Amino acid sequence: MAKYTRTPPPKSRRKSPLPLFITGAGLIILAVAFSILARPSTNPADTPTQASGSSVVPSPVNYNAPALSLTSLDGQAVALEDYRGQVILVNNWATWCPPCRAEMPELESFFRMHQQDGFTLIGISAGDTQEQVDAFVNDYGVTFPMWLDPTEKAMRAFQTEYLPSSFVIDRDGIVRLAWTGAISLEMLEAHVAPLLFE
């Protein structure tokens, strides 16, 4: 049996500043990490770009439009090929997406101004129900065609992950412009309208 002995109390000595330094450094690191995590998202679907008056600028692209068939709000089978010979602006959007809602009046205005020029705008709702899209169309006074896409088929066809995302197809079926985020009427006039008169 081991004999129990009490350890004598340590002699008092001057405390090292090292623990305080380590604690302070740790707090600074936590503050920096928190500020990075709290920074606003760069996902266009989370950023209300229209609130600040900003707008995306379309980028020129050049590839064949994908074959895409969906269902219209009135239950009809529809396809991009049905609009061959027109300039088509395809807008992938959703009712829950703030920048999608922000840009909708701009898209509607552009559509009304140019529908007589061989232009159509097709809104493709990603994942919403027919009831949700019907209510949205009524609330926003949308008159351009709306297609339902419950399985996000259009987003896969156009290889995009963000909302809103838009693509302009020329009269020959070539995708000529693409952008992600909310757009202004000014940018639509500057970049899309010229394609109507080629």
XYZ file of C-alpha atoms in Angstrom:
198
model
C 0.000 0.000 0.000
C 1.371 3.349 -1.054
C 1.682 5.962 1.578
C -0.472 9.052 0.964
C 1.519 12.237 1.186
C 0.115 15.695 0.783
C 1.871 17.811 -1.833
C 3.051 21.067 -0.350
C 1.486 24.219 -1.870
C 3.587 25.756 -4.652
C 5.562 28.851 -3.890
C 3.943 32.000 -5.120
C 5.561 33.361 -8.242
C 4.942 36.050 -10.801
C 2.279 35.051 -13.397
C 3.288 34.804 -17.062
C 1.464 37.068 -19.577
C 1.409 34.204 -22.092
C -2.124 32.927 -21.243
C -3.554 36.438 -21.673
C -1.769 36.823 -25.007
C -3.120 33.469 -26.256
C -6.665 34.377 -25.169
C -6.470 37.768 -26.918
C -5.150 36.234 -30.121
C -7.925 33.644 -30.053
C -10.590 36.354 -29.707
C -9.129 38.268 -32.655
C -9.158 35.127 -34.815
C -12.788 34.455 -33.860
C -13.779 38.039 -34.724
C -12.125 37.801 -38.156
C -13.777 34.439 -38.853
C -17.187 35.794 -37.832
C -16.818 38.849 -40.092
C -16.014 36.580 -43.061
C -18.973 34.298 -42.358
C -21.309 37.252 -41.868
C -20.337 38.841 -45.199
C -23.308 38.973 -47.616
C -23.634 36.041 -49.996
C -22.426 36.420 -53.568
C -25.125 34.055 -54.797
C -27.268 36.193 -57.139
C -30.376 34.475 -55.850
C -29.739 35.898 -52.386
C -28.725 39.415 -53.367
C -31.381 42.077 -54.032
C -29.380 43.793 -56.773
C -32.267 45.982 -57.913
C -32.546 47.608 -54.498
C -29.246 49.387 -55.071
C -30.150 50.294 -58.652
C -27.424 48.049 -60.047
C -27.862 45.717 -62.997
C -25.951 42.874 -64.537
C -24.453 43.253 -67.991
C -25.157 40.438 -70.495
C -22.169 38.454 -71.758
C -21.877 37.395 -75.394
C -21.922 33.623 -75.964
C -22.320 31.423 -79.028
C -23.787 27.911 -78.880
C -26.855 26.026 -80.045
C -29.963 26.417 -77.912
C -30.817 23.242 -76.006
C -33.857 21.189 -76.936
C -36.319 21.946 -74.160
C -39.956 20.917 -73.756
C -42.113 21.796 -70.740
C -45.713 22.679 -69.882
C -47.328 26.112 -70.056
C -49.522 27.541 -67.317
C -52.624 26.495 -69.251
C -51.422 22.882 -69.387
C -50.199 22.833 -73.000
C -47.004 21.073 -74.089
C -44.524 23.723 -75.237
C -40.979 23.716 -76.622
C -38.311 26.260 -77.506
C -38.437 24.939 -81.060
C -42.016 26.283 -81.317
C -40.559 29.816 -81.312
C -37.913 29.283 -84.005
C -37.607 32.427 -86.121
C -38.150 34.748 -83.162
C -35.647 36.227 -80.741
C -36.314 34.494 -77.423
C -35.299 35.623 -73.954
C -35.464 32.629 -71.590
C -35.658 33.693 -67.942
C -35.172 31.030 -65.245
C -36.744 32.302 -62.029
C -38.707 31.311 -58.901
C -41.362 32.963 -56.752
C -39.166 32.845 -53.608
C -36.212 34.635 -55.302
C -35.921 38.388 -54.405
C -33.936 39.505 -57.485
C -36.304 37.489 -59.686
C -39.214 39.492 -58.313
C -37.251 42.737 -58.599
C -36.501 42.325 -62.305
C -39.960 41.087 -63.347
C -41.407 44.578 -64.076
C -38.320 45.354 -66.211
C -38.772 42.148 -68.202
C -42.497 42.806 -68.615
C -41.849 46.335 -69.890
C -39.270 45.126 -72.418
C -41.616 42.387 -73.624
C -44.493 44.810 -74.168
C -42.252 47.231 -76.043
C -40.828 44.609 -78.424
C -43.314 41.766 -78.835
C -44.300 43.233 -82.230
C -40.656 42.999 -83.364
C -40.550 39.203 -83.470
C -39.536 38.952 -79.824
C -40.841 36.696 -77.097
C -39.909 36.290 -73.464
C -40.427 32.943 -71.763
C -40.402 32.781 -67.992
C -39.531 29.314 -66.677
C -40.447 28.809 -63.048
C -37.965 26.516 -61.294
C -39.703 24.240 -58.806
C -42.831 26.310 -58.091
C -46.350 24.862 -58.190
C -48.909 26.031 -60.719
C -50.842 27.772 -57.935
C -47.752 29.726 -56.871
C -46.988 30.815 -60.429
C -50.636 31.721 -61.147
C -50.697 33.953 -58.064
C -47.375 35.557 -59.001
C -48.494 36.270 -62.578
C -51.683 37.908 -61.295
C -49.885 39.962 -58.646
C -47.190 41.230 -61.052
C -49.366 41.634 -64.143
C -47.117 39.394 -66.248
C -48.329 38.911 -69.835
C -45.437 36.965 -71.396
C -45.556 33.138 -71.530
C -44.794 31.268 -68.320
C -43.716 27.643 -68.268
C -43.732 25.274 -65.310
C -40.543 23.396 -64.506
C -41.075 21.409 -61.292
C -37.898 19.344 -61.767
C -35.636 22.260 -62.852
C -35.093 20.724 -66.274
C -34.365 24.123 -67.865
C -31.586 24.914 -65.402
C -29.867 21.664 -66.290
C -30.398 22.276 -70.026
C -28.779 25.712 -69.775
C -26.182 24.485 -67.247
C -26.921 27.090 -64.600
C -27.235 26.837 -60.813
C -28.399 30.356 -59.992
C -31.615 32.341 -60.176
C -32.439 34.453 -61.963
C -30.489 33.408 -65.029
C -31.330 34.495 -68.560
C -30.373 33.503 -72.079
C -31.160 35.154 -75.412
C -31.630 32.912 -78.449
C -31.476 34.468 -81.905
C -33.757 33.686 -84.861
C -31.456 30.868 -85.986
C -31.552 29.032 -82.642
C -28.164 30.229 -81.377
C -27.753 31.391 -77.776
C -26.138 34.813 -78.126
C -26.343 36.400 -74.666
C -26.324 35.074 -71.104
C -26.358 36.578 -67.622
C -27.048 35.720 -64.009
C -28.793 38.163 -61.691
C -31.383 40.890 -62.028
C -31.215 43.072 -65.133
C -32.481 46.576 -65.847
C -34.588 47.820 -68.756
C -31.637 49.990 -69.803
C -29.377 46.942 -70.166
C -32.077 45.027 -72.042
C -32.405 47.887 -74.514
C -28.651 48.217 -74.915
C -27.839 44.530 -75.395
C -30.955 42.589 -76.397
C -32.833 45.063 -78.593
C -30.076 45.196 -81.275
C -30.544 41.457 -81.916
C -34.159 42.139 -82.937
C -33.054 44.141 -85.948
C -30.222 42.027 -87.308
